[in-house]
PDB file of C-alpha atoms in Angstrom:
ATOM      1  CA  UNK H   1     -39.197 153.662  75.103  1.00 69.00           C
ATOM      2  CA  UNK H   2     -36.749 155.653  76.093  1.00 83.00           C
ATOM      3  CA  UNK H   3     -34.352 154.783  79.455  1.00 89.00           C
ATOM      4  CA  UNK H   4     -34.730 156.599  82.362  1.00 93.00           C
ATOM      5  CA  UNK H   5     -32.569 159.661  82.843  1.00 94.00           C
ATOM      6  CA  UNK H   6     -30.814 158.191  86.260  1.00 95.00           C
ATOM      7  CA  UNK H   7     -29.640 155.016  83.589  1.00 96.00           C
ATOM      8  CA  UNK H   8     -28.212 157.515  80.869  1.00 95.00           C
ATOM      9  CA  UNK H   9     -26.429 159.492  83.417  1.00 94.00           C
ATOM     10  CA  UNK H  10     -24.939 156.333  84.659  1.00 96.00           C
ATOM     11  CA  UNK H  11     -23.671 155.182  81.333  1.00 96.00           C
ATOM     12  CA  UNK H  12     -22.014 158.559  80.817  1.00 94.00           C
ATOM     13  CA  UNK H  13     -20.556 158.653  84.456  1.00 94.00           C
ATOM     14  CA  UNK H  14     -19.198 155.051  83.137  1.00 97.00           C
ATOM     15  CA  UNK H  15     -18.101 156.557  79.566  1.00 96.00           C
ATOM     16  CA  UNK H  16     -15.906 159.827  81.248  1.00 95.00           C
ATOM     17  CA  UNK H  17     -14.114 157.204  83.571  1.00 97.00           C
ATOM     18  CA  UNK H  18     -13.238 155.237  80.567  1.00 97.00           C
ATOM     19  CA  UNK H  19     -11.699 157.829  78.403  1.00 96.00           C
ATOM     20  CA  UNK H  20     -10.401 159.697  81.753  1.00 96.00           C
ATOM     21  CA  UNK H  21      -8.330 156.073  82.844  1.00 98.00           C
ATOM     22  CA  UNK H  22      -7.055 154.958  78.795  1.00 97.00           C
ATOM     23  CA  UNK H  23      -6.504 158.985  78.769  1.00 97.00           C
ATOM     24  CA  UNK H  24      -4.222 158.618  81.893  1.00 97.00           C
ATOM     25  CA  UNK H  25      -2.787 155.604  81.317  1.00 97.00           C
ATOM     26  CA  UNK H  26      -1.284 157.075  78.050  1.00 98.00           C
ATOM     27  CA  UNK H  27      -0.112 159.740  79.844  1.00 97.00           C
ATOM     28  CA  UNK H  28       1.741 157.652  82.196  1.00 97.00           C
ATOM     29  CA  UNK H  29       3.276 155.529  79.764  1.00 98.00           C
ATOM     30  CA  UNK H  30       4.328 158.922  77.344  1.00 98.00           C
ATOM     31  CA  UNK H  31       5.780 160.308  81.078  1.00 97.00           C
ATOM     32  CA  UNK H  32       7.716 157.533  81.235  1.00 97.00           C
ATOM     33  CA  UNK H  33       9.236 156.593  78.124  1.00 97.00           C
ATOM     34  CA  UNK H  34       9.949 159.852  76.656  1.00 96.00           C
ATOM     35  CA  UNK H  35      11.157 161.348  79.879  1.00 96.00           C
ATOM     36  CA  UNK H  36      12.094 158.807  82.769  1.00 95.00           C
ATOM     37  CA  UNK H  37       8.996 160.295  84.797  1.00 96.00           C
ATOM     38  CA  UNK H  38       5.998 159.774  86.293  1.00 96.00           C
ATOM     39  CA  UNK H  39       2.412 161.776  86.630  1.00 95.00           C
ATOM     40  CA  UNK H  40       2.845 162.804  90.154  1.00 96.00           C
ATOM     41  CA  UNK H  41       6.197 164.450  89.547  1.00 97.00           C
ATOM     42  CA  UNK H  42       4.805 166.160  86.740  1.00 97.00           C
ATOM     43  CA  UNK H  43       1.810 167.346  88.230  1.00 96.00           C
ATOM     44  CA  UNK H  44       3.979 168.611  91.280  1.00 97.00           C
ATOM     45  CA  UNK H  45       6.157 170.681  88.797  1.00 98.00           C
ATOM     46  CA  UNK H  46       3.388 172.114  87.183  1.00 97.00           C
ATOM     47  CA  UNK H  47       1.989 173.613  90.244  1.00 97.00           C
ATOM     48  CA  UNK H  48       5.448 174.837  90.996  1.00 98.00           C
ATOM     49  CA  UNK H  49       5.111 176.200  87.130  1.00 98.00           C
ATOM     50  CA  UNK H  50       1.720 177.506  87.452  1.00 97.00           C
ATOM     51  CA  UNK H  51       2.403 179.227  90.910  1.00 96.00           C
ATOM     52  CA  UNK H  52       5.557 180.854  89.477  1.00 95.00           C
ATOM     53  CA  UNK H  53       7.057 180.897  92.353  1.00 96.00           C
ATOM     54  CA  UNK H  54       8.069 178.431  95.369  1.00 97.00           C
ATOM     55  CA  UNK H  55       4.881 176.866  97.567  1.00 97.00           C
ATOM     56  CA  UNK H  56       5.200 175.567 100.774  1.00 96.00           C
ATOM     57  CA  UNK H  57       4.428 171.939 100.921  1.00 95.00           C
ATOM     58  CA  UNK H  58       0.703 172.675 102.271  1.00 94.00           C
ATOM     59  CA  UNK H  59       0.169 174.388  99.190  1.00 96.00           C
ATOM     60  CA  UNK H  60       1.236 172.078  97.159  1.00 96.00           C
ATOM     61  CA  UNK H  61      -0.835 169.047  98.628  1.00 95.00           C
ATOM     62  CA  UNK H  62      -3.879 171.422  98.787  1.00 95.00           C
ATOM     63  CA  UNK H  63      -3.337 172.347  94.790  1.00 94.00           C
ATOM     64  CA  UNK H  64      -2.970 168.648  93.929  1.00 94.00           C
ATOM     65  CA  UNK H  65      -5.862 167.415  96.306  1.00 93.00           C
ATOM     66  CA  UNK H  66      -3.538 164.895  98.161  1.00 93.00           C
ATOM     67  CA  UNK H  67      -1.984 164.273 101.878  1.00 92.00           C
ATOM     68  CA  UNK H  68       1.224 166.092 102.969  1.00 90.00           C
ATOM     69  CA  UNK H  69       2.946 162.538 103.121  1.00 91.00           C
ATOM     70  CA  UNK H  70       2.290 161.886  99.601  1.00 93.00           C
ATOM     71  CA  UNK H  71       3.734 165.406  98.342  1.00 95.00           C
ATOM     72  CA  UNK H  72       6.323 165.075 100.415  1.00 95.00           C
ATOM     73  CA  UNK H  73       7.364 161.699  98.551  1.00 96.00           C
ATOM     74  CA  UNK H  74       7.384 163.016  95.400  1.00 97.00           C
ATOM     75  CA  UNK H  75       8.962 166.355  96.570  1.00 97.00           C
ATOM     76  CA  UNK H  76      12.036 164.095  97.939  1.00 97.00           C
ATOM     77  CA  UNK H  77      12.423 162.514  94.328  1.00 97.00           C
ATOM     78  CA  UNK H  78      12.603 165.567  92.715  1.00 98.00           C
ATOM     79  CA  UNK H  79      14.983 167.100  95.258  1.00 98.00           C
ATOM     80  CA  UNK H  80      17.250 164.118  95.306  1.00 98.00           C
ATOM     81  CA  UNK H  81      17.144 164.475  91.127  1.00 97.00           C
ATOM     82  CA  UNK H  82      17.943 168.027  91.301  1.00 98.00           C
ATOM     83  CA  UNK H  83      14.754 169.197  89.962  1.00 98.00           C
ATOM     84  CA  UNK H  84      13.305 171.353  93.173  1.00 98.00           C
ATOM     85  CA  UNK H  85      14.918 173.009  96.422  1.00 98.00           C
ATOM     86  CA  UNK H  86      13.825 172.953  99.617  1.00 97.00           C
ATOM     87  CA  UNK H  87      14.245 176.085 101.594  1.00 96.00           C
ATOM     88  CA  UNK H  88      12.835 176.547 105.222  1.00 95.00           C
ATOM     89  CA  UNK H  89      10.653 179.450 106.033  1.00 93.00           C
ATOM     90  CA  UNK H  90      12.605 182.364 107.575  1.00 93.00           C
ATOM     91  CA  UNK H  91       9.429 183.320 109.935  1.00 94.00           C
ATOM     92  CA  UNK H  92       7.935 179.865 111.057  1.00 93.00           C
ATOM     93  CA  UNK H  93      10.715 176.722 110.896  1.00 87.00           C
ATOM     94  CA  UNK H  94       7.676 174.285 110.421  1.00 91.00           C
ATOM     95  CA  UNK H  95       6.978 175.735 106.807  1.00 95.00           C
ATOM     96  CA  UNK H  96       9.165 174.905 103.913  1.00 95.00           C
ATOM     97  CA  UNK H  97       8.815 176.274 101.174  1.00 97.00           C
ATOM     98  CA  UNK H  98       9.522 174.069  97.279  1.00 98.00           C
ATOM     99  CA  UNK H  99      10.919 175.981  94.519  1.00 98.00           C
ATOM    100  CA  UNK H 100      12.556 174.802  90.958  1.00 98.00           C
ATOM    101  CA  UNK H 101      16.222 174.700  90.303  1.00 98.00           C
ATOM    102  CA  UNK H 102      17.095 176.269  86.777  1.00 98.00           C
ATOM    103  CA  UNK H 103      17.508 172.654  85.679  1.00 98.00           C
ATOM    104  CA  UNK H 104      13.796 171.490  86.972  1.00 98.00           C
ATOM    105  CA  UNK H 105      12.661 174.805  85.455  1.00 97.00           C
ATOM    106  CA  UNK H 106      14.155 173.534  81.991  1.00 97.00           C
ATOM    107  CA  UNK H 107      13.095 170.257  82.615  1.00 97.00           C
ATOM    108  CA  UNK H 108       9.968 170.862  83.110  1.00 98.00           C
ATOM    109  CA  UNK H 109       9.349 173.088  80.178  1.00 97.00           C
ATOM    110  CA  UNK H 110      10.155 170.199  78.247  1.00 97.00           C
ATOM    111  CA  UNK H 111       8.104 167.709  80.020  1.00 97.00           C
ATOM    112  CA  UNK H 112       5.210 170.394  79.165  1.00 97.00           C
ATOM    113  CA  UNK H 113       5.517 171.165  75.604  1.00 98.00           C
ATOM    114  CA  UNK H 114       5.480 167.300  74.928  1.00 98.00           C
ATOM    115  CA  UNK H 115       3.075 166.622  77.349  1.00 97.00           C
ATOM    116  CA  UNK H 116       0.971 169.186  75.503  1.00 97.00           C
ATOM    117  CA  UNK H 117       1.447 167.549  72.867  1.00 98.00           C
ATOM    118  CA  UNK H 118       0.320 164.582  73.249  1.00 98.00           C
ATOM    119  CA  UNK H 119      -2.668 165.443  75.211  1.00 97.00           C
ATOM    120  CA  UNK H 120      -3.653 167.314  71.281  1.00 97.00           C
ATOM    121  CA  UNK H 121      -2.979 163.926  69.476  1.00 97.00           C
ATOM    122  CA  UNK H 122      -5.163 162.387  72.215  1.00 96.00           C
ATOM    123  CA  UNK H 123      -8.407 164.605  71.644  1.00 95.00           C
ATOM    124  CA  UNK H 124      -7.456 165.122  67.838  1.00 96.00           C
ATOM    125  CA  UNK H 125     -11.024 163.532  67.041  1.00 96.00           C
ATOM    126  CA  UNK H 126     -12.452 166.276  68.809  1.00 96.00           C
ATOM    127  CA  UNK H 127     -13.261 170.061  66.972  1.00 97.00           C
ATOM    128  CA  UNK H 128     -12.816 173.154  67.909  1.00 97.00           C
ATOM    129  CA  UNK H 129     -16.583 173.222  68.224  1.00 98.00           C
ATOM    130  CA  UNK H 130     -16.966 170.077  70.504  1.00 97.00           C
ATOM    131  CA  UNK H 131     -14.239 171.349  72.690  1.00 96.00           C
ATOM    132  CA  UNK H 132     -16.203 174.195  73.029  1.00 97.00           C
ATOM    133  CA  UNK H 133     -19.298 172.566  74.136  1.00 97.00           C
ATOM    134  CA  UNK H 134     -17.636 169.490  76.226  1.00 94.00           C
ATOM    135  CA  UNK H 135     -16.488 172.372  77.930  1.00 95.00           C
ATOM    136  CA  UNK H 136     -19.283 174.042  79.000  1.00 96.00           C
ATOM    137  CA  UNK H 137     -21.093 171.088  80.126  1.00 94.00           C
ATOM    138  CA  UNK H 138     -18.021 169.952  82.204  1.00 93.00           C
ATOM    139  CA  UNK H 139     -18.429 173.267  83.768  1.00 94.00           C
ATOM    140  CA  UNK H 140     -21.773 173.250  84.370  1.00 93.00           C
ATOM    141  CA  UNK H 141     -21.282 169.467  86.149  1.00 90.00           C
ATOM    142  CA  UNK H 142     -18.115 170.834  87.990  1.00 88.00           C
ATOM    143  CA  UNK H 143     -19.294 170.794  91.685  1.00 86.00           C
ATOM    144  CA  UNK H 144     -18.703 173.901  93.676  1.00 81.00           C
ATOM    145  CA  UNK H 145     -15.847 173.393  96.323  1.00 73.00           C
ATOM    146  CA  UNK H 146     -17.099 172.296  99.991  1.00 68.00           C
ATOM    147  CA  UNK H 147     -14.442 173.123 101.697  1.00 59.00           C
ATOM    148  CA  UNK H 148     -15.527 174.108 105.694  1.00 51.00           C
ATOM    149  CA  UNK H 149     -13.877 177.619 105.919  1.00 48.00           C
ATOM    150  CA  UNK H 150     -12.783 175.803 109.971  1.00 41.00           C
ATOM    151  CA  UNK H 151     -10.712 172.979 107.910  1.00 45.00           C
ATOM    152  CA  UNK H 152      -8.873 175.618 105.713  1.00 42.00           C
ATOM    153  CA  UNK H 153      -5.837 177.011 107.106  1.00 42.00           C
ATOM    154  CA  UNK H 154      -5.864 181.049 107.392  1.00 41.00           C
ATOM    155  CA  UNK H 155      -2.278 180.910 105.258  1.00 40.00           C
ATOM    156  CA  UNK H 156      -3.338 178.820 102.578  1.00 38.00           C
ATOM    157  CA  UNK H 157      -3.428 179.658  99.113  1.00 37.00           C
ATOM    158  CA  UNK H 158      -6.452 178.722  97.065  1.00 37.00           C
ATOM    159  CA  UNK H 159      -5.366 177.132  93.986  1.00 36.00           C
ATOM    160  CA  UNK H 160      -4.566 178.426  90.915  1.00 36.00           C
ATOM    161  CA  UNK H 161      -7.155 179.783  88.980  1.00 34.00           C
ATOM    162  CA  UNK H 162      -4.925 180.023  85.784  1.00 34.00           C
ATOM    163  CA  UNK H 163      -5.945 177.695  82.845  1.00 33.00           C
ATOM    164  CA  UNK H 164      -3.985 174.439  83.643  1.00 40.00           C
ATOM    165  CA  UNK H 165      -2.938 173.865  79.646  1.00 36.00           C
ATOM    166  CA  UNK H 166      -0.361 171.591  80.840  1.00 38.00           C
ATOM    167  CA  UNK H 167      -1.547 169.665  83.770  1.00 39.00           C
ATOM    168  CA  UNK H 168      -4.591 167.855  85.666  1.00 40.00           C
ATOM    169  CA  UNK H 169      -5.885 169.706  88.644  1.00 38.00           C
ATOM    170  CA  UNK H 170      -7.161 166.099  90.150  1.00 42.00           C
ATOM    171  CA  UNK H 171      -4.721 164.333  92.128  1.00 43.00           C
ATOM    172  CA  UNK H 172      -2.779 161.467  90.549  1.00 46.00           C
ATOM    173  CA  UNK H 173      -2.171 158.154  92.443  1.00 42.00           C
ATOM    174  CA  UNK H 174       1.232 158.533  94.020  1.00 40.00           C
ATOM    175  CA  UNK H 175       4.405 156.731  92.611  1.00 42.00           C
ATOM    176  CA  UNK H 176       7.206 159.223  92.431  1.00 45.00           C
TER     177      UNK H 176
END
């Protein structure tokens, strides 16, 4: 006999959490060896990267799904490193907007080749084929967003609907 489908749903549930969190936890570990950083910084620069150009701070913690305060944390490292500016809004003095500096830019690029890179020697069990197909039915279980349209500010952006090749588009844990 056969398990119910609620069980075998559970066990996969289980399964994606598994190779999600020894996924991450590589990640974390590549971040911070091979370039003195950390998942939160990188998935604020590749926002920044994806956006091409500077977001304000809401933008940014609406993109990575996380408060203000925890954007803004990470947003001071990078400043104080020289990896981002800050530049206030020339119309409203309560928005600031985040942009690279040439050397965060460069950085960054860096950070995302090897980052790349390592996500490919992750999966490298996995077929063009397979990709194809884990794919779709990550898709299909994607759940549509349920955001109240009275929650959402007028001015903020969506995120990006380019293909994140270089990033998560969950929120990491925040360290800096």
């Amino acid at each position: 006999m056969t398990e119910p489908l609620s069980k075998r749903r559970l066990k996969l549930w289980i399964r994606l959490l598994r190779v999600t969190r020894l996924a991450e936890g590589d990640l974390r570990e590549f971040l911070r060896v091979a370039h003195q950083s950390t998942l939160p910084r990188f998935d604020v620069m590749a926002a920044l990267h994806r956006a091409g150009e500077a977001l304000t701070m809401s933008e940014l913690s609406h993109q990575l799904l996380v408060s203000n305060g925890n954007t803004t944390t990470v947003v001071d490292r990078l400043e104080k490193d020289g990896m981002v500016v800050r530049t206030p809004s020339v119309s409203d003095r309560r928005i600031v907007h985040v942009a690279f500096t040439a050397a965060g830019r460069r950085h960054f690029e860096q950070q995302a080749t090897d980052h790349e890179a390592r996500v490919n020697e992750l999966f490298a069990k996995v077929s063009a084929a397979d990709l194809d197909v884990l794919d779709g039915l990550l898709q299909r279980m994607t759940p549509a967003p349920t955001t109240p349209a009275s929650t959402t500010p007028a001015s903020t952006t969506p995120p990006s609907t380019a293909p994140a090749s270089t990033t998560r588009t969950t929120a990491h844990d925040i360290d800096g």
